[in-house]
Tab-separated table of C-alpha atoms in Angstrom:
chain	number	residue	atom	x	y	z
A	235	MET	CA	112.592	87.243	95.286
A	236	GLU	CA	111.050	89.794	92.970
A	237	ASN	CA	107.956	91.702	91.840
A	238	ASP	CA	107.245	94.393	94.394
A	239	THR	CA	104.822	96.848	92.802
A	240	THR	CA	104.258	100.577	92.769
A	241	ILE	CA	101.766	102.154	90.387
A	242	PRO	CA	103.189	104.961	88.219
A	243	ARG	CA	101.200	108.101	87.427
A	244	ILE	CA	100.304	109.395	83.977
A	245	PRO	CA	102.493	112.503	83.555
A	246	GLY	CA	100.682	115.790	84.193
A	247	LEU	CA	101.524	117.066	80.722
A	248	ALA	CA	99.743	114.092	79.106
A	249	GLN	CA	96.707	114.661	81.330
A	250	ARG	CA	96.604	118.333	80.351
A	251	LEU	CA	96.844	117.443	76.656
A	252	VAL	CA	94.016	114.904	76.807
A	253	ALA	CA	91.647	116.781	79.139
A	254	PRO	CA	90.367	119.406	76.647
A	255	LEU	CA	89.628	116.875	73.886
A	256	PRO	CA	85.893	116.617	73.151
A	257	PRO	CA	84.380	113.441	74.642
A	258	PRO	CA	82.640	112.437	71.352
A	259	LEU	CA	86.012	112.387	69.558
A	260	ILE	CA	87.656	110.204	72.230
A	261	GLY	CA	84.486	108.107	72.371
A	262	SER	CA	84.561	107.422	68.641
A	263	LEU	CA	88.198	106.261	68.784
A	264	ALA	CA	87.654	104.223	71.953
A	265	ALA	CA	84.544	102.539	70.500
A	266	ARG	CA	86.459	101.493	67.393
A	267	LEU	CA	89.236	100.166	69.610
A	268	MET	CA	86.758	98.159	71.700
A	269	ARG	CA	85.080	96.655	68.629
A	270	GLN	CA	88.488	95.722	67.227
A	271	ALA	CA	89.497	94.079	70.526
A	272	GLY	CA	86.197	92.164	70.514
A	273	LYS	CA	86.894	90.917	66.982
A	274	SER	CA	90.393	89.765	67.943
A	275	HIS	CA	89.228	88.145	71.194
A	276	PRO	CA	85.753	86.656	70.711
A	277	GLU	CA	86.367	84.362	73.711
A	278	LEU	CA	85.999	87.436	75.895
A	279	PHE	CA	82.226	87.528	75.290
A	280	ALA	CA	81.792	83.846	76.156
A	281	ARG	CA	83.512	84.425	79.505
A	282	LEU	CA	81.322	87.429	80.254
A	283	GLY	CA	78.137	85.404	79.704
A	284	GLU	CA	75.102	87.296	81.042
A	285	HIS	CA	77.383	90.104	82.224
A	286	ALA	CA	78.106	91.125	78.618
A	287	TYR	CA	74.841	93.057	78.664
A	288	LYS	CA	75.662	95.134	81.748
A	289	ARG	CA	76.674	98.811	81.673
A	290	TYR	CA	80.213	99.328	82.915
A	291	GLU	CA	81.577	102.726	83.832
A	292	ILE	CA	85.371	102.739	83.633
A	293	ALA	CA	86.462	105.886	85.426
A	294	PRO	CA	90.153	106.860	85.286
A	295	SER	CA	90.638	109.063	88.352
A	296	ASP	CA	93.217	111.256	86.604
A	297	LEU	CA	91.062	112.115	83.581
A	298	PRO	CA	87.986	114.360	83.526
A	299	PHE	CA	85.795	111.848	81.691
A	300	VAL	CA	84.593	108.231	81.962
A	301	PHE	CA	84.109	105.356	79.525
A	302	LEU	CA	80.612	103.866	79.569
A	303	MET	CA	80.506	100.523	77.803
A	304	THR	CA	78.189	97.599	77.198
A	305	PRO	CA	80.233	94.750	75.689
A	306	ASP	CA	77.180	93.134	74.056
A	307	PRO	CA	78.690	90.682	71.511
A	308	ALA	CA	76.036	91.577	68.906
A	309	ALA	CA	76.386	95.335	69.295
A	310	PRO	CA	79.187	96.462	71.607
A	311	GLN	CA	78.726	100.071	72.698
A	312	LEU	CA	81.109	102.576	74.200
A	313	ARG	CA	80.615	106.266	74.932
A	314	VAL	CA	82.818	108.824	76.617
A	315	LEU	CA	81.075	111.185	79.028
A	316	ARG	CA	82.065	113.854	81.481
A	317	LYS	CA	82.200	112.508	85.043
A	318	GLY	CA	78.951	112.064	86.943
A	319	ARG	CA	76.649	111.916	83.885
A	320	ALA	CA	76.315	108.176	83.367
A	321	SER	CA	74.141	105.574	85.030
A	322	TRP	CA	75.805	102.176	85.313
A	323	ASP	CA	75.548	98.658	86.719
A	324	CYS	CA	79.197	98.407	87.706
A	325	ARG	CA	81.756	101.159	88.151
A	326	ILE	CA	85.493	100.491	88.177
A	327	SER	CA	87.706	103.438	89.006
A	328	GLY	CA	91.398	103.982	89.547
A	329	SER	CA	94.324	105.763	87.971
A	330	LEU	CA	94.664	105.285	84.218
A	331	ALA	CA	98.039	103.601	84.819
A	332	ALA	CA	96.439	101.072	87.198
A	333	LEU	CA	93.594	100.331	84.770
A	334	LEU	CA	95.935	99.970	81.764
A	335	GLY	CA	98.306	97.833	83.853
A	336	MET	CA	95.457	95.507	84.803
A	337	ILE	CA	94.317	95.154	81.182
A	338	HIS	CA	97.875	94.432	80.058
A	339	GLY	CA	98.677	91.881	82.793
A	340	ALA	CA	101.163	94.060	84.684
A	341	TYR	CA	99.107	94.047	87.893
A	342	ASP	CA	96.801	91.683	89.708
A	343	GLY	CA	93.242	93.031	89.979
A	344	ASP	CA	92.679	91.719	93.521
A	345	ALA	CA	95.937	93.265	94.730
A	346	LEU	CA	94.957	96.610	93.177
A	347	PHE	CA	91.574	96.338	94.852
A	348	PHE	CA	92.860	95.445	98.326
A	349	SER	CA	95.514	98.194	98.142
A	350	ARG	CA	92.725	100.669	97.211
A	351	ASP	CA	94.416	101.512	93.882
A	352	ILE	CA	91.130	100.622	92.203
A	353	THR	CA	87.564	100.558	93.494
A	354	VAL	CA	84.614	98.486	92.304
A	355	GLU	CA	81.060	99.645	93.012
A	356	GLY	CA	77.652	98.259	92.112
A	357	ASP	CA	77.358	94.805	90.552
A	358	THR	CA	80.421	92.997	91.946
A	359	ALA	CA	79.750	89.850	89.883
A	360	ALA	CA	79.782	91.888	86.657
A	361	GLY	CA	83.045	93.556	87.679
A	362	LEU	CA	84.612	90.193	88.489
A	363	ALA	CA	83.475	88.671	85.185
A	364	LEU	CA	84.914	91.604	83.219
A	365	ARG	CA	88.208	91.466	85.094
A	366	ASN	CA	88.559	87.701	84.532
A	367	ALA	CA	87.501	87.820	80.877
A	368	ILE	CA	89.974	90.589	80.057
A	369	ASP	CA	92.780	88.875	81.959
A	370	ASN	CA	92.227	85.648	80.027
A	371	SER	CA	92.136	87.468	76.676
A	372	GLU	CA	95.677	88.818	77.037
A	373	ILE	CA	94.678	91.990	75.221
A	374	ASP	CA	97.338	94.337	73.862
A	375	LEU	CA	95.744	97.722	73.166
A	376	PHE	CA	98.718	98.800	71.057
A	377	GLU	CA	98.199	95.781	68.775
A	378	GLU	CA	94.477	96.519	68.563
A	379	ALA	CA	95.071	100.217	67.843
A	380	THR	CA	97.540	99.488	65.069
A	381	ALA	CA	95.151	96.891	63.597
A	382	LEU	CA	92.760	99.801	62.986
A	383	LEU	CA	95.272	101.244	60.535
A	384	GLY	CA	94.421	98.475	58.064
A	385	PRO	CA	96.889	98.215	55.179
A	386	LEU	CA	99.032	100.978	56.669
A	387	ARG	CA	99.730	98.900	59.758
A	388	SER	CA	102.847	97.146	58.500
A	389	ARG	CA	104.361	100.469	57.471
A	390	ALA	CA	103.449	102.207	60.741
A	391	ILE	CA	104.639	99.487	63.146
A	392	PRO	CA	108.401	100.061	62.704
A	393	GLY	CA	108.005	103.727	63.619
A	394	LEU	CA	105.382	103.371	66.351
A	395	THR	CA	106.873	100.428	68.261
A	396	PRO	CA	110.069	102.172	69.426
A	397	LEU	CA	108.011	105.247	70.308
A	398	VAL	CA	105.608	103.280	72.516
A	399	ASN	CA	108.475	101.311	74.062
A	400	ALA	CA	110.266	104.564	74.917
A	401	LEU	CA	107.072	106.003	76.419
A	402	GLU	CA	106.675	102.869	78.545
A	403	ARG	CA	110.234	103.106	79.803
A	404	ARG	CA	109.898	106.819	80.533
A	405	THR	CA	106.555	106.656	82.353
A	406	GLY	CA	106.478	103.102	83.735
A	407	VAL	CA	102.900	102.798	82.436
A	408	ALA	CA	102.065	99.457	80.773
A	409	LEU	CA	101.054	100.577	77.271
A	410	ARG	CA	101.383	97.063	75.842
A	411	ARG	CA	100.699	93.522	77.029
A	412	VAL	CA	103.290	92.412	79.563
A	413	GLU	CA	104.961	89.141	78.616
A	414	LEU	CA	104.845	87.107	81.823
B	21	MET	CA	117.721	66.250	96.568
B	22	LYS	CA	114.714	66.477	94.236
B	23	PRO	CA	112.784	69.796	94.500
B	24	LEU	CA	109.322	69.605	96.066
B	25	GLU	CA	106.562	69.572	93.454
B	26	LEU	CA	104.987	73.008	93.012
B	27	VAL	CA	101.215	72.799	92.457
B	28	CYS	CA	99.972	76.103	91.059
B	29	PRO	CA	96.530	77.641	90.471
B	30	ALA	CA	94.953	78.532	87.127
B	31	GLY	CA	91.503	80.098	86.868
B	32	THR	CA	91.780	80.613	83.118
B	33	PRO	CA	93.710	79.122	80.192
B	34	ALA	CA	95.893	82.255	80.091
B	35	ALA	CA	96.741	81.815	83.777
B	36	LEU	CA	97.599	78.165	83.131
B	37	ARG	CA	100.021	79.133	80.376
B	38	SER	CA	101.556	81.772	82.668
B	39	ALA	CA	101.955	79.216	85.471
B	40	VAL	CA	103.626	76.690	83.184
B	41	GLN	CA	105.957	79.289	81.698
B	42	ALA	CA	106.839	80.593	85.167
B	43	GLY	CA	107.966	77.131	86.266
B	44	ALA	CA	104.958	75.264	87.669
B	45	HIS	CA	105.601	71.532	87.903
B	46	THR	CA	101.847	71.020	88.128
B	47	VAL	CA	98.779	73.219	87.574
B	48	TYR	CA	95.331	72.684	89.069
B	49	CYS	CA	92.135	74.060	87.563
B	50	GLY	CA	88.428	73.312	87.219
B	51	PHE	CA	85.484	73.214	84.852
B	52	ALA	CA	83.225	76.262	84.485
B	53	ASP	CA	80.394	74.931	86.615
B	54	GLU	CA	79.412	73.968	90.151
B	55	THR	CA	81.721	70.934	90.234
B	56	ASN	CA	84.644	72.977	91.483
B	57	ALA	CA	85.064	75.176	94.549
B	58	ARG	CA	86.038	78.295	92.587
B	59	ASN	CA	82.882	78.698	90.524
B	60	PHE	CA	83.156	82.460	89.988
B	61	PRO	CA	82.006	84.651	87.057
B	62	GLY	CA	84.404	84.693	84.113
B	63	LEU	CA	86.609	81.916	85.517
B	64	ASN	CA	87.405	78.301	84.709
B	65	PHE	CA	87.637	75.988	81.725
B	66	SER	CA	85.256	74.717	79.080
B	67	ARG	CA	85.769	71.123	77.913
B	68	GLU	CA	87.620	72.410	74.843
B	69	ASP	CA	89.749	74.741	77.002
B	70	MET	CA	90.700	71.749	79.152
B	71	HIS	CA	91.839	69.629	76.203
B	72	GLN	CA	94.006	72.496	74.921
B	73	ALA	CA	95.362	73.296	78.398
B	74	VAL	CA	96.410	69.705	79.053
B	75	ALA	CA	98.112	69.513	75.658
B	76	PHE	CA	99.975	72.781	76.341
B	77	ALA	CA	101.062	71.731	79.829
B	78	HIS	CA	102.233	68.294	78.718
B	79	GLN	CA	104.206	69.779	75.808
B	80	HIS	CA	106.055	71.875	78.395
B	81	GLY	CA	106.589	69.021	80.859
B	82	SER	CA	103.957	70.125	83.401
B	83	LYS	CA	101.046	68.140	84.837
B	84	VAL	CA	97.386	69.166	85.108
B	85	LEU	CA	95.082	68.287	88.000
B	86	VAL	CA	91.352	68.971	87.803
B	87	ALA	CA	89.482	69.923	90.965
B	88	ILE	CA	86.031	68.342	91.060
B	89	ASN	CA	85.842	69.082	94.733
B	90	THR	CA	82.304	70.139	95.553
B	91	PHE	CA	79.717	67.749	96.985
B	92	PRO	CA	77.162	66.486	94.425
B	93	ARG	CA	73.552	67.467	94.885
B	94	ALA	CA	71.244	64.484	95.367
B	95	GLY	CA	69.531	63.716	92.063
B	96	ASP	CA	72.059	65.682	89.968
B	97	GLU	CA	75.091	63.424	90.398
B	98	ASP	CA	75.404	63.133	86.627
B	99	ILE	CA	76.940	66.652	86.425
B	100	TRP	CA	79.833	65.483	88.628
B	101	HIS	CA	80.112	62.072	86.933
B	102	ARG	CA	80.428	63.739	83.521
B	103	ALA	CA	83.091	66.085	84.866
B	104	ILE	CA	85.224	63.098	85.935
B	105	ALA	CA	84.762	61.352	82.583
B	106	ASP	CA	85.565	64.528	80.648
B	107	ALA	CA	88.647	65.215	82.755
B	108	GLU	CA	89.924	61.715	82.017
B	109	SER	CA	89.256	62.053	78.292
B	110	ALA	CA	91.126	65.396	78.286
B	111	GLY	CA	94.163	63.454	79.521
B	112	VAL	CA	94.540	65.092	82.934
B	113	ASP	CA	97.103	63.648	85.352
B	114	ALA	CA	94.709	63.369	88.295
B	115	VAL	CA	91.370	64.574	89.607
B	116	ILE	CA	91.002	66.175	93.029
B	117	LEU	CA	87.851	64.929	94.771
B	118	ALA	CA	86.263	65.465	98.182
B	119	ASP	CA	82.985	63.527	98.244
B	120	VAL	CA	83.034	59.883	99.374
B	121	GLY	CA	80.377	58.858	96.862
B	122	LEU	CA	82.238	60.507	94.027
B	123	LEU	CA	85.500	58.849	95.094
B	124	ALA	CA	83.739	55.473	95.057
B	125	TRP	CA	82.310	56.241	91.596
B	126	ALA	CA	85.673	57.315	90.186
B	127	ALA	CA	87.500	54.313	91.677
B	128	ALA	CA	84.940	51.894	90.195
B	129	ARG	CA	84.306	53.524	86.783
B	130	HIS	CA	87.687	55.127	86.070
B	131	PRO	CA	90.258	52.715	87.524
B	132	GLY	CA	93.108	54.229	85.483
B	133	LEU	CA	92.512	57.738	86.763
B	134	ARG	CA	94.770	58.960	89.573
B	135	LEU	CA	92.800	60.285	92.564
B	136	HIS	CA	93.827	63.051	94.929
B	137	LEU	CA	91.866	63.913	98.063
B	138	SER	CA	90.830	67.571	98.143
B	139	VAL	CA	91.376	69.838	101.117
B	140	GLN	CA	87.572	70.059	101.050
B	141	ALA	CA	87.508	66.542	102.565
B	142	ALA	CA	89.244	67.949	105.679
B	143	ALA	CA	91.246	64.737	106.191
B	144	ALA	CA	93.490	65.683	109.097
B	145	ASN	CA	94.556	62.410	110.750
B	146	PRO	CA	96.231	59.134	109.675
B	147	ASP	CA	93.153	56.960	110.226
B	148	VAL	CA	90.919	58.860	107.802
B	149	ILE	CA	93.701	59.259	105.225
B	150	ASN	CA	94.439	55.523	105.345
B	151	PHE	CA	90.706	54.855	104.905
B	152	TYR	CA	90.591	56.944	101.705
B	153	ALA	CA	93.737	55.217	100.452
B	154	SER	CA	92.580	51.665	101.119
B	155	GLU	CA	88.945	52.096	100.030
B	156	PHE	CA	89.360	54.261	96.921
B	157	GLY	CA	93.041	54.082	96.008
B	158	VAL	CA	93.672	57.751	96.746
B	159	ARG	CA	97.317	58.505	95.975
B	160	ARG	CA	97.697	61.966	97.478
B	161	VAL	CA	95.955	63.990	100.157
B	162	VAL	CA	95.826	67.787	100.331
B	163	LEU	CA	96.094	68.520	104.046
B	164	PRO	CA	93.805	71.091	105.693
B	165	ARG	CA	95.304	74.400	106.767
B	166	VAL	CA	94.946	73.618	110.478
B	167	LEU	CA	98.047	71.471	111.054
B	168	SER	CA	101.447	72.388	112.462
B	169	VAL	CA	104.666	71.084	110.879
B	170	ALA	CA	105.047	68.616	113.773
B	171	GLU	CA	101.525	67.297	113.182
B	172	ILE	CA	102.242	66.874	109.463
B	173	ALA	CA	105.392	64.928	110.352
B	174	ALA	CA	103.368	62.648	112.657
B	175	ILE	CA	100.759	62.022	109.936
B	176	ASN	CA	103.410	61.263	107.312
B	177	ARG	CA	104.927	58.613	109.580
B	178	GLU	CA	101.659	56.662	109.602
B	179	ILE	CA	100.491	56.873	105.986
B	180	ASP	CA	101.764	55.634	102.626
B	181	VAL	CA	100.140	58.224	100.351
B	182	GLU	CA	101.708	61.507	99.282
B	183	THR	CA	100.889	64.734	101.135
B	184	GLU	CA	100.399	68.169	99.599
B	185	VAL	CA	100.272	71.299	101.772
B	186	PHE	CA	99.388	74.945	101.165
B	187	VAL	CA	102.271	77.424	101.246
B	188	PHE	CA	100.786	80.642	99.860
B	189	GLY	CA	97.483	82.437	99.418
B	190	GLY	CA	94.135	83.044	101.057
B	191	LEU	CA	93.477	81.155	104.274
B	192	CYS	CA	90.423	79.120	105.121
B	193	VAL	CA	90.768	78.044	108.725
B	194	MET	CA	87.323	76.555	109.126
B	195	ALA	CA	86.829	72.795	108.880
B	196	GLU	CA	87.040	72.869	105.112
B	197	GLY	CA	84.133	71.342	103.269
B	198	ARG	CA	81.986	71.824	106.394
B	199	CYS	CA	81.838	75.613	106.668
B	200	SER	CA	78.285	76.947	106.367
B	201	MET	CA	78.889	80.648	106.919
B	202	SER	CA	78.465	81.620	103.272
B	203	SER	CA	75.328	79.457	103.059
B	204	TYR	CA	73.947	81.151	106.168
B	205	ALA	CA	74.384	84.612	104.642
B	206	THR	CA	73.542	83.936	100.995
B	207	GLY	CA	72.030	80.478	100.545
B	208	LYS	CA	75.073	79.464	98.485
B	209	SER	CA	78.194	77.699	99.684
B	210	PRO	CA	81.687	76.713	98.520
B	211	ASN	CA	80.836	73.084	99.264
B	212	MET	CA	77.729	72.689	97.107
B	213	GLN	CA	77.756	75.518	94.541
B	214	GLY	CA	81.490	76.208	94.563
B	215	VAL	CA	81.120	79.784	95.758
B	216	CYS	CA	82.258	81.138	99.096
B	217	SER	CA	80.776	84.647	99.358
B	218	PRO	CA	79.341	84.619	95.823
B	219	ALA	CA	80.099	87.867	93.990
B	220	SER	CA	76.397	88.254	93.197
B	221	HIS	CA	75.814	88.788	96.950
B	222	VAL	CA	78.890	90.957	97.651
B	223	GLN	CA	78.699	94.735	97.686
B	224	TYR	CA	81.345	97.356	98.310
B	225	VAL	CA	79.911	100.715	99.286
B	226	GLN	CA	81.755	104.009	99.691
B	227	ASP	CA	80.746	105.808	102.881
B	228	GLY	CA	82.650	109.085	102.632
B	229	ALA	CA	86.309	108.095	102.762
B	230	ASP	CA	85.446	104.704	104.247
B	231	MET	CA	84.731	101.543	102.298
B	232	ILE	CA	82.139	99.089	103.601
B	233	SER	CA	81.970	95.418	102.561
B	234	LYS	CA	78.616	93.637	102.670
B	235	LEU	CA	77.592	90.041	102.083
B	236	GLY	CA	73.872	89.571	101.558
B	237	ALA	CA	72.160	91.429	104.383
B	238	PHE	CA	75.286	91.513	106.575
B	239	THR	CA	77.763	94.350	106.902
B	240	ILE	CA	81.108	92.599	107.294
B	241	ASP	CA	83.724	95.278	107.739
B	242	LYS	CA	84.629	98.917	107.231
B	243	ALA	CA	88.038	100.223	106.172
B	244	GLY	CA	89.351	103.772	106.518
B	245	LYS	CA	90.895	105.725	103.660
B	246	ASP	CA	94.430	104.397	104.113
B	247	GLU	CA	93.572	100.832	105.111
B	248	PRO	CA	93.436	97.792	102.791
B	249	ALA	CA	89.992	97.112	101.312
B	250	PRO	CA	87.976	94.800	103.573
B	251	TYR	CA	87.320	91.128	102.807
B	252	PRO	CA	83.895	90.026	101.556
B	253	THR	CA	83.863	86.837	103.692
B	254	LEU	CA	82.160	86.465	107.068
B	255	CYS	CA	85.126	84.575	108.570
B	256	LYS	CA	87.354	87.639	108.169
B	257	GLY	CA	84.757	90.204	109.222
B	258	CYS	CA	84.789	92.598	112.136
B	259	PHE	CA	81.858	92.239	114.527
B	260	SER	CA	80.518	93.606	117.749
B	261	ALA	CA	79.956	90.821	120.311
B	262	ARG	CA	79.352	91.241	124.029
B	263	GLY	CA	80.259	94.899	123.823
B	264	GLU	CA	83.599	94.278	122.141
B	265	VAL	CA	84.429	95.009	118.494
B	266	SER	CA	86.849	92.433	117.095
B	267	ARG	CA	87.578	89.922	114.375
B	268	VAL	CA	85.700	87.062	115.943
B	269	PHE	CA	86.982	84.301	113.635
B	270	GLU	CA	90.293	85.290	112.035
B	271	GLU	CA	92.432	88.175	110.801
B	272	PRO	CA	92.243	89.246	107.126
B	273	THR	CA	95.683	87.969	106.251
B	274	SER	CA	97.175	85.443	103.830
B	275	LEU	CA	99.462	82.459	104.218
B	276	ASN	CA	103.104	82.710	103.195
B	277	ALA	CA	105.112	79.693	104.346
B	278	ALA	CA	108.072	80.093	101.971
B	279	GLN	CA	110.522	80.091	104.865
B	280	LEU	CA	109.164	76.736	106.070
B	281	ILE	CA	109.863	74.889	102.809
B	282	PRO	CA	113.045	73.187	104.136
B	283	GLN	CA	111.125	71.923	107.201
B	284	LEU	CA	108.220	70.722	105.044
B	285	ALA	CA	110.675	68.856	102.799
B	286	LYS	CA	112.299	67.295	105.848
B	287	VAL	CA	109.022	65.919	107.234
B	288	GLY	CA	108.215	64.135	103.965
B	289	VAL	CA	105.786	66.460	102.205
B	290	THR	CA	105.641	65.707	98.447
B	291	ALA	CA	104.021	68.840	97.017
B	292	LEU	CA	103.462	72.504	97.853
B	293	LYS	CA	100.206	74.150	96.855
B	294	ILE	CA	99.643	77.790	95.972
B	295	GLU	CA	96.098	79.102	96.467
B	296	GLY	CA	94.555	81.584	94.024
B	297	ARG	CA	92.532	80.256	91.098
B	298	GLN	CA	90.480	83.456	91.356
B	299	ARG	CA	93.583	85.591	90.823
B	300	SER	CA	95.117	87.021	87.640
B	301	ARG	CA	97.907	85.692	85.467
B	302	ALA	CA	100.121	88.497	86.891
B	303	TYR	CA	99.662	87.000	90.384
B	304	VAL	CA	100.174	83.451	89.138
B	305	ALA	CA	103.376	84.279	87.257
B	306	ALA	CA	104.887	86.274	90.125
B	307	VAL	CA	104.064	83.782	92.880
B	308	VAL	CA	105.050	80.707	90.862
B	309	ARG	CA	108.368	82.263	89.844
B	310	ASN	CA	109.167	83.126	93.450
B	311	PHE	CA	108.234	79.718	94.820
B	312	ARG	CA	110.037	77.846	92.049
B	313	ALA	CA	113.189	79.709	93.074
B	314	ALA	CA	112.469	78.761	96.693
B	315	VAL	CA	112.043	75.013	96.056
B	316	GLU	CA	115.133	74.950	93.836
B	317	ALA	CA	117.117	76.710	96.574
B	318	THR	CA	115.928	74.197	99.155
B	319	ALA	CA	116.844	71.264	96.915
B	320	ALA	CA	120.308	72.699	96.400
B	321	GLY	CA	120.817	73.340	100.111
B	322	ARG	CA	120.831	77.110	99.644
B	323	PRO	CA	118.875	79.584	101.819
B	324	ILE	CA	115.400	80.589	100.656
B	325	PRO	CA	115.551	83.974	98.880
B	326	ALA	CA	113.809	86.810	100.749
B	327	ASP	CA	110.369	87.410	99.292
B	328	THR	CA	108.437	90.550	98.407
B	329	LEU	CA	105.037	89.033	97.723
B	330	THR	CA	103.157	90.887	100.465
B	331	HIS	CA	101.543	93.249	97.936
B	332	LEU	CA	99.939	90.188	96.315
B	333	SER	CA	98.490	88.875	99.583
B	334	GLU	CA	94.808	89.344	100.214
B	335	GLY	CA	94.622	91.843	103.051
B	336	GLN	CA	98.133	93.034	102.115
B	337	SER	CA	99.676	91.093	105.010
B	338	SER	CA	100.865	87.533	105.556
B	339	THR	CA	101.137	84.880	108.262
B	340	LEU	CA	102.560	81.403	108.861
B	341	GLY	CA	99.036	80.352	109.838
B	342	ALA	CA	98.629	77.075	111.676
B	343	TYR	CA	102.172	75.933	110.844
B	344	LYS	CA	103.244	77.945	113.885
B	345	LYS	CA	100.402	77.611	116.319
B	346	THR	CA	101.370	80.258	118.821
B	347	TRP	CA	97.837	80.336	120.213
B	348	ARG	CA	98.112	76.810	121.605
């Protein structure tokens, strides 16, 4: 049988490159990415129901900042803050590789939770709703990011796809949706 | 020999597609309301989802069963009656029911609809199973997780309906459909509202390096830094009683009966059920793929492949549960 799982780590060099970036710059890019994902997957908001209006802190343990988001369908918000500065309803933390792997369907959220690779604090129902809504949406952040390129997308894809695939192979981190 | 039917969980349409593509013969799921025993935030199917899911499954040669397996609240039976009618109009292959009144309703109003008896009915002997079969035309019974293989063999000798047994996933060793522990702690239960340990009443709190799980006003368990995260259910909690700290009800471990598949086939079981509608499509795909290989191996007379699914087990450990009752 198959499918034993170990969580890879984001390489130290990548962490060192990202760490000094100003949070507002990352926040602006991440907010555009979230709005794009919401446009592509409107069913996500229906699954969240009342939990769409909660404040979620997504805290990658290997980065010096956190993502604070409210996936309100009318006005989705996302900000990037240094750690410890946000107030939240639900906080989900874990390595960036674990969080990306969960979004992309590489890992099971419960298994990550029971193995302590991720932690969930605060409003457990909100965390569960977000996890289930994202899992059902089969989001691919690479597809969403390239959609932001607009008319340049079709020209960029042939160059970017092999690059992302090579990065995935090299690091083991799920940078795209896993085809199950 | 024909492979045993693999009945696989789907909490979302994406999980259903993953199950079908991974080799599920049959998928079970529920509507997004209190009519099913996995009524958790962000899970389950709208009426439109169900129509699309059934069409997808049938195109790929898989069946869909809909669990309407909670017990209707007096005065609000219409919610459950509509669920049965909507499941039938979506073209599902069977509904899985637990309540006697609902079985009577379905048998009378939906005579063409195949009925399965849910594990929530806790039907664990030939007399009660034969009653459900003769009175309501139940065609299959999902056996409770309290029976040994020998007991299942004895039941199968005295009944004419099909039996379905759990082979993987979270364990519920209480008398299913009768457990009131969640109700005691939170006012909500798996049997009436479809929620065992509702997430709205669960809290995980960091206490230094330790993690504490709480349900309502009760602290259930505490796990050290290198231990698996504790369960949020009272039945798997750790309590102090008469001066002794122990797991009073059961260990936080999951069922994995893959190695028993040949024996279950031999004693006349028709279908194998995988628990986990609350789990992700990654879990569904991995577990279904593994168990499909196992049932195919059994049918071909080959040994069951060794499995590596422990990391997907709740509690990160597995057991043969009641199938091997070493405590008796």
